[in-house]
Every structure is written in structure tokens, then in C-alpha cells.
């Protein structure tokens, strides 16, 4: 059985709730089972938020992440709040602005997601798509083809080219690190 429990975390307004939906839909496109749940602080925009996705080749019997295999954190506040529960041999992907400590057998990747999005694309609104590209390039949890299909089905009409560029940027900046 192949099963991944994934937590995407960041600041409200960074689009990670939509990112979780896209990730789950991409898994379904790959023929896998997926569930997605989300929560955000009372501040909504600016407060810590998380989206959880479970992807499995088998039936999923509980919709909440219990033992996180993969944690993505774009902000320090989100990392501090949601890093609990990452498996000892899990994968931690943080924006390079986040101060995180590697412990145990955790594989940690510090990637300039926020800077690259702003500097290379000039459009912070696609940070979530860049982050998904990074996550998929590092983990291979789903195929790039299914991710692109899910992204293009969810983004507003007229933004398809920008979102394709955002995915490519995510793949590129992740491939520059030592995976």
C-alpha cells in the first residue's frame, strides 16, 4: 500500500487551501484515492492556515492527518504551529525564510518559494502553485501531468499561462537543491 499524509501550511491568503484541493484532485487524476481537509485561524488572511491531504492507493478510513509524511511550511508562524506530528522519517519543505531545525531522520529542504515567486513572476498570487511544483518535484507523490491538469481545471480563466509558468518555476527551484 502506498499512502501519504500531507500538510500544507502558511499564511491565510497564500492559497494553500486551494493548493490542497488541487493536490487531492491531481491524485484522483492519477487513479489514487484522496481526501482533503482545511483549517485557518480566526484572523483568516494573515493568520496561520493549513490544508491536509491524504493520498492512498487503498481506501482511506480516516480523513484527518495523524502521522504527517510531508509538511510544507511557507511561514514561520505556520511552521511553529503545525510542525508537530511530522514523522521522524518525514519530509519537511520550508520556505527559505523559515527557521527550522532538522531532527532525527527528517529530510529537510529549504527552498526560496516566496522570493522566487515574487522575483521571477512578480505575482505573489501564484505562490501556492509554485509551492505545489516544489512539493511534487521533491516527493514525486503524484505525476506532473496530473498536477498540471488539476491546476488548469481550478485556476481562473485567462491565468492558465501564468499558472503553467508557476508550476515550472516550482519544479526548477526544487531541482536546484540536492534531492
PDB file of C-alpha atoms in Angstrom:
ATOM      1  CA  UNK A   1       0.000   0.000   0.000  1.00  0.00           C
ATOM      2  CA  UNK A   2       1.170   3.497  -0.831  1.00  0.00           C
ATOM      3  CA  UNK A   3      -0.163   6.221   1.477  1.00  0.00           C
ATOM      4  CA  UNK A   4       0.941   9.801   2.087  1.00  0.00           C
ATOM      5  CA  UNK A   5      -0.355  12.173   4.740  1.00  0.00           C
ATOM      6  CA  UNK A   6       0.473  15.725   3.668  1.00  0.00           C
ATOM      7  CA  UNK A   7       0.098  19.059   5.443  1.00  0.00           C
ATOM      8  CA  UNK A   8       0.406  22.340   3.536  1.00  0.00           C
ATOM      9  CA  UNK A   9       0.785  25.305   5.880  1.00  0.00           C
ATOM     10  CA  UNK A  10       1.304  29.002   5.531  1.00  0.00           C
ATOM     11  CA  UNK A  11      -0.455  32.290   5.955  1.00  0.00           C
ATOM     12  CA  UNK A  12      -4.101  32.884   5.156  1.00  0.00           C
ATOM     13  CA  UNK A  13      -4.262  34.378   1.678  1.00  0.00           C
ATOM     14  CA  UNK A  14      -1.339  32.372   0.245  1.00  0.00           C
ATOM     15  CA  UNK A  15      -3.737  29.985  -1.466  1.00  0.00           C
ATOM     16  CA  UNK A  16      -2.741  26.782   0.290  1.00  0.00           C
ATOM     17  CA  UNK A  17      -6.331  25.743   0.905  1.00  0.00           C
ATOM     18  CA  UNK A  18      -6.858  25.774  -2.856  1.00  0.00           C
ATOM     19  CA  UNK A  19      -3.448  24.108  -3.161  1.00  0.00           C
ATOM     20  CA  UNK A  20      -4.709  21.190  -1.068  1.00  0.00           C
ATOM     21  CA  UNK A  21      -7.799  20.848  -3.219  1.00  0.00           C
ATOM     22  CA  UNK A  22      -5.659  20.847  -6.367  1.00  0.00           C
ATOM     23  CA  UNK A  23      -3.272  18.265  -4.886  1.00  0.00           C
ATOM     24  CA  UNK A  24      -6.169  15.956  -3.971  1.00  0.00           C
ATOM     25  CA  UNK A  25      -7.730  16.327  -7.423  1.00  0.00           C
ATOM     26  CA  UNK A  26      -4.382  15.577  -9.060  1.00  0.00           C
ATOM     27  CA  UNK A  27      -4.116  12.377  -7.010  1.00  0.00           C
ATOM     28  CA  UNK A  28      -7.571  11.338  -8.227  1.00  0.00           C
ATOM     29  CA  UNK A  29      -6.405  12.116 -11.784  1.00  0.00           C
ATOM     30  CA  UNK A  30      -3.593   9.624 -11.116  1.00  0.00           C
ATOM     31  CA  UNK A  31      -6.151   6.963 -10.146  1.00  0.00           C
ATOM     32  CA  UNK A  32      -5.500   7.226  -6.395  1.00  0.00           C
ATOM     33  CA  UNK A  33      -7.865   7.888  -3.511  1.00  0.00           C
ATOM     34  CA  UNK A  34      -7.627  11.276  -1.818  1.00  0.00           C
ATOM     35  CA  UNK A  35      -9.278  13.315   0.918  1.00  0.00           C
ATOM     36  CA  UNK A  36      -8.663  16.949   1.758  1.00  0.00           C
ATOM     37  CA  UNK A  37      -9.471  18.961   4.879  1.00  0.00           C
ATOM     38  CA  UNK A  38      -8.577  22.510   5.838  1.00  0.00           C
ATOM     39  CA  UNK A  39      -8.486  24.983   8.690  1.00  0.00           C
ATOM     40  CA  UNK A  40      -7.324  28.503   9.347  1.00  0.00           C
ATOM     41  CA  UNK A  41      -7.011  30.771  12.337  1.00  0.00           C
ATOM     42  CA  UNK A  42      -9.621  33.366  13.313  1.00  0.00           C
ATOM     43  CA  UNK A  43      -7.575  36.045  11.562  1.00  0.00           C
ATOM     44  CA  UNK A  44      -8.107  34.232   8.194  1.00  0.00           C
ATOM     45  CA  UNK A  45      -5.979  36.453   5.972  1.00  0.00           C
ATOM     46  CA  UNK A  46      -2.570  36.712   7.616  1.00  0.00           C
ATOM     47  CA  UNK A  47      -3.194  34.035  10.244  1.00  0.00           C
ATOM     48  CA  UNK A  48      -1.763  30.530  10.068  1.00  0.00           C
ATOM     49  CA  UNK A  49      -3.681  28.159   7.831  1.00  0.00           C
ATOM     50  CA  UNK A  50      -3.331  24.529   6.864  1.00  0.00           C
ATOM     51  CA  UNK A  51      -4.686  22.185   4.292  1.00  0.00           C
ATOM     52  CA  UNK A  52      -4.303  18.454   4.798  1.00  0.00           C
ATOM     53  CA  UNK A  53      -4.369  15.870   2.055  1.00  0.00           C
ATOM     54  CA  UNK A  54      -4.227  12.102   2.325  1.00  0.00           C
ATOM     55  CA  UNK A  55      -3.344  10.232  -0.841  1.00  0.00           C
ATOM     56  CA  UNK A  56      -3.554   6.450  -0.931  1.00  0.00           C
ATOM     57  CA  UNK A  57      -3.746   3.536  -3.311  1.00  0.00           C
ATOM     58  CA  UNK A  58      -6.119   1.917  -0.798  1.00  0.00           C
ATOM     59  CA  UNK A  59      -9.343   3.060   0.818  1.00  0.00           C
ATOM     60  CA  UNK A  60      -8.891   5.954   3.261  1.00  0.00           C
ATOM     61  CA  UNK A  61     -10.641   5.213   6.539  1.00  0.00           C
ATOM     62  CA  UNK A  62      -9.991   8.484   8.429  1.00  0.00           C
ATOM     63  CA  UNK A  63      -9.932  11.919   6.763  1.00  0.00           C
ATOM     64  CA  UNK A  64      -7.526  13.710   9.121  1.00  0.00           C
ATOM     65  CA  UNK A  65      -3.730  13.637   9.047  1.00  0.00           C
ATOM     66  CA  UNK A  66      -2.456  11.750  12.093  1.00  0.00           C
ATOM     67  CA  UNK A  67       1.161  10.987  11.172  1.00  0.00           C
ATOM     68  CA  UNK A  68       2.328  13.569   8.685  1.00  0.00           C
ATOM     69  CA  UNK A  69       4.664  12.187   5.985  1.00  0.00           C
ATOM     70  CA  UNK A  70       5.183  15.514   4.211  1.00  0.00           C
ATOM     71  CA  UNK A  71       4.975  19.000   5.718  1.00  0.00           C
ATOM     72  CA  UNK A  72       5.230  22.171   3.639  1.00  0.00           C
ATOM     73  CA  UNK A  73       5.510  25.450   5.583  1.00  0.00           C
ATOM     74  CA  UNK A  74       5.722  28.856   3.935  1.00  0.00           C
ATOM     75  CA  UNK A  75       5.811  30.975   7.120  1.00  0.00           C
ATOM     76  CA  UNK A  76       7.479  30.777  10.500  1.00  0.00           C
ATOM     77  CA  UNK A  77       4.142  31.042  12.293  1.00  0.00           C
ATOM     78  CA  UNK A  78       2.700  28.120  10.319  1.00  0.00           C
ATOM     79  CA  UNK A  79       5.815  26.016  10.869  1.00  0.00           C
ATOM     80  CA  UNK A  80       5.772  26.677  14.611  1.00  0.00           C
ATOM     81  CA  UNK A  81       2.074  25.841  14.824  1.00  0.00           C
ATOM     82  CA  UNK A  82       1.861  22.808  12.531  1.00  0.00           C
ATOM     83  CA  UNK A  83       5.249  21.044  12.644  1.00  0.00           C
ATOM     84  CA  UNK A  84       4.057  18.790  15.446  1.00  0.00           C
ATOM     85  CA  UNK A  85       3.119  15.399  14.111  1.00  0.00           C
ATOM     86  CA  UNK A  86       5.708  15.160  11.322  1.00  0.00           C
ATOM     87  CA  UNK A  87       7.006  11.583  11.253  1.00  0.00           C
ATOM     88  CA  UNK A  88      10.593  11.030  12.370  1.00  0.00           C
ATOM     89  CA  UNK A  89      11.459   9.953   8.812  1.00  0.00           C
ATOM     90  CA  UNK A  90       9.166  12.509   7.169  1.00  0.00           C
ATOM     91  CA  UNK A  91       9.872  15.172   4.585  1.00  0.00           C
ATOM     92  CA  UNK A  92       9.949  18.827   5.632  1.00  0.00           C
ATOM     93  CA  UNK A  93       9.821  21.504   2.938  1.00  0.00           C
ATOM     94  CA  UNK A  94      10.103  25.080   4.191  1.00  0.00           C
ATOM     95  CA  UNK A  95      10.429  28.426   2.520  1.00  0.00           C
ATOM     96  CA  UNK A  96      13.974  29.709   2.951  1.00  0.00           C
ATOM     97  CA  UNK A  97      12.633  32.481   5.227  1.00  0.00           C
ATOM     98  CA  UNK A  98      11.567  29.861   7.802  1.00  0.00           C
ATOM     99  CA  UNK A  99      13.967  28.896  10.568  1.00  0.00           C
ATOM    100  CA  UNK A 100      13.504  25.168  11.060  1.00  0.00           C
ATOM    101  CA  UNK A 101      15.691  22.600  12.743  1.00  0.00           C
ATOM    102  CA  UNK A 102      16.322  19.187  11.263  1.00  0.00           C
ATOM    103  CA  UNK A 103      15.783  16.430  13.776  1.00  0.00           C
ATOM    104  CA  UNK A 104      16.013  12.662  13.589  1.00  0.00           C
ATOM    105  CA  UNK A 105      15.824  11.192  10.106  1.00  0.00           C
ATOM    106  CA  UNK A 106      13.668  14.006   8.723  1.00  0.00           C
ATOM    107  CA  UNK A 107      14.636  15.040   5.210  1.00  0.00           C
ATOM    108  CA  UNK A 108      14.563  18.834   5.217  1.00  0.00           C
ATOM    109  CA  UNK A 109      14.520  21.091   2.162  1.00  0.00           C
ATOM    110  CA  UNK A 110      14.775  24.870   2.420  1.00  0.00           C
ATOM    111  CA  UNK A 111      13.559  26.385  -0.852  1.00  0.00           C
ATOM    112  CA  UNK A 112      13.147  30.091  -1.792  1.00  0.00           C
ATOM    113  CA  UNK A 113       9.487  29.723  -2.778  1.00  0.00           C
ATOM    114  CA  UNK A 114       8.306  33.213  -1.768  1.00  0.00           C
ATOM    115  CA  UNK A 115      11.335  35.055  -3.185  1.00  0.00           C
ATOM    116  CA  UNK A 116      11.308  33.125  -6.468  1.00  0.00           C
ATOM    117  CA  UNK A 117       7.585  33.729  -6.933  1.00  0.00           C
ATOM    118  CA  UNK A 118       7.935  37.453  -6.360  1.00  0.00           C
ATOM    119  CA  UNK A 119      11.234  37.977  -8.201  1.00  0.00           C
ATOM    120  CA  UNK A 120      10.739  35.627 -11.173  1.00  0.00           C
ATOM    121  CA  UNK A 121       6.996  36.004 -11.738  1.00  0.00           C
ATOM    122  CA  UNK A 122       6.112  39.229  -9.905  1.00  0.00           C
ATOM    123  CA  UNK A 123       2.782  37.648  -8.919  1.00  0.00           C
ATOM    124  CA  UNK A 124       2.531  36.532  -5.266  1.00  0.00           C
ATOM    125  CA  UNK A 125      -0.970  35.185  -6.017  1.00  0.00           C
ATOM    126  CA  UNK A 126       0.607  32.053  -7.585  1.00  0.00           C
ATOM    127  CA  UNK A 127       2.757  31.184  -4.565  1.00  0.00           C
ATOM    128  CA  UNK A 128       0.545  28.144  -3.934  1.00  0.00           C
ATOM    129  CA  UNK A 129       1.152  26.813  -7.438  1.00  0.00           C
ATOM    130  CA  UNK A 130       4.920  27.322  -7.162  1.00  0.00           C
ATOM    131  CA  UNK A 131       4.794  25.510  -3.796  1.00  0.00           C
ATOM    132  CA  UNK A 132       2.915  22.568  -5.357  1.00  0.00           C
ATOM    133  CA  UNK A 133       5.550  22.356  -8.089  1.00  0.00           C
ATOM    134  CA  UNK A 134       8.278  22.244  -5.431  1.00  0.00           C
ATOM    135  CA  UNK A 135       6.447  19.577  -3.428  1.00  0.00           C
ATOM    136  CA  UNK A 136       5.838  17.326  -6.436  1.00  0.00           C
ATOM    137  CA  UNK A 137       9.404  17.718  -7.756  1.00  0.00           C
ATOM    138  CA  UNK A 138      10.830  16.672  -4.376  1.00  0.00           C
ATOM    139  CA  UNK A 139       8.381  13.944  -3.375  1.00  0.00           C
ATOM    140  CA  UNK A 140       7.014  12.546  -6.676  1.00  0.00           C
ATOM    141  CA  UNK A 141       3.790  11.857  -4.722  1.00  0.00           C
ATOM    142  CA  UNK A 142       1.781  12.453  -7.909  1.00  0.00           C
ATOM    143  CA  UNK A 143       2.674  12.929 -11.555  1.00  0.00           C
ATOM    144  CA  UNK A 144       3.443  16.336 -13.020  1.00  0.00           C
ATOM    145  CA  UNK A 145       0.884  15.690 -15.744  1.00  0.00           C
ATOM    146  CA  UNK A 146      -1.958  15.131 -13.277  1.00  0.00           C
ATOM    147  CA  UNK A 147      -0.893  18.183 -11.268  1.00  0.00           C
ATOM    148  CA  UNK A 148      -0.928  20.426 -14.340  1.00  0.00           C
ATOM    149  CA  UNK A 149      -4.338  19.071 -15.339  1.00  0.00           C
ATOM    150  CA  UNK A 150      -5.758  19.773 -11.855  1.00  0.00           C
ATOM    151  CA  UNK A 151      -4.226  23.265 -11.764  1.00  0.00           C
ATOM    152  CA  UNK A 152      -5.655  24.191 -15.154  1.00  0.00           C
ATOM    153  CA  UNK A 153      -9.110  22.925 -14.142  1.00  0.00           C
ATOM    154  CA  UNK A 154      -9.121  25.103 -10.989  1.00  0.00           C
ATOM    155  CA  UNK A 155      -7.465  28.416 -11.861  1.00  0.00           C
ATOM    156  CA  UNK A 156      -9.423  31.388 -13.216  1.00  0.00           C
ATOM    157  CA  UNK A 157      -9.791  31.604 -16.980  1.00  0.00           C
ATOM    158  CA  UNK A 158      -7.100  33.768 -18.501  1.00  0.00           C
ATOM    159  CA  UNK A 159      -4.446  32.787 -15.919  1.00  0.00           C
ATOM    160  CA  UNK A 160      -3.524  29.411 -17.402  1.00  0.00           C
ATOM    161  CA  UNK A 161      -0.163  30.542 -18.844  1.00  0.00           C
ATOM    162  CA  UNK A 162       0.851  32.264 -15.596  1.00  0.00           C
ATOM    163  CA  UNK A 163      -0.014  29.136 -13.600  1.00  0.00           C
ATOM    164  CA  UNK A 164       1.937  26.895 -16.005  1.00  0.00           C
ATOM    165  CA  UNK A 165       4.934  29.216 -15.501  1.00  0.00           C
ATOM    166  CA  UNK A 166       4.414  28.989 -11.726  1.00  0.00           C
ATOM    167  CA  UNK A 167       4.464  25.171 -11.844  1.00  0.00           C
ATOM    168  CA  UNK A 168       7.611  25.205 -13.983  1.00  0.00           C
ATOM    169  CA  UNK A 169       9.265  27.636 -11.576  1.00  0.00           C
ATOM    170  CA  UNK A 170       8.445  25.318  -8.662  1.00  0.00           C
ATOM    171  CA  UNK A 171       9.964  22.335 -10.471  1.00  0.00           C
ATOM    172  CA  UNK A 172      13.035  24.377 -11.391  1.00  0.00           C
ATOM    173  CA  UNK A 173      13.842  25.791  -7.939  1.00  0.00           C
ATOM    174  CA  UNK A 174      13.314  22.374  -6.341  1.00  0.00           C
ATOM    175  CA  UNK A 175      15.593  20.704  -8.875  1.00  0.00           C
ATOM    176  CA  UNK A 176      18.390  23.132  -7.931  1.00  0.00           C
ATOM    177  CA  UNK A 177      18.544  21.747  -4.399  1.00  0.00           C
ATOM    178  CA  UNK A 178      20.152  18.451  -3.513  1.00  0.00           C
ATOM    179  CA  UNK A 179      17.262  15.982  -3.568  1.00  0.00           C
TER     180      UNK A 179
END
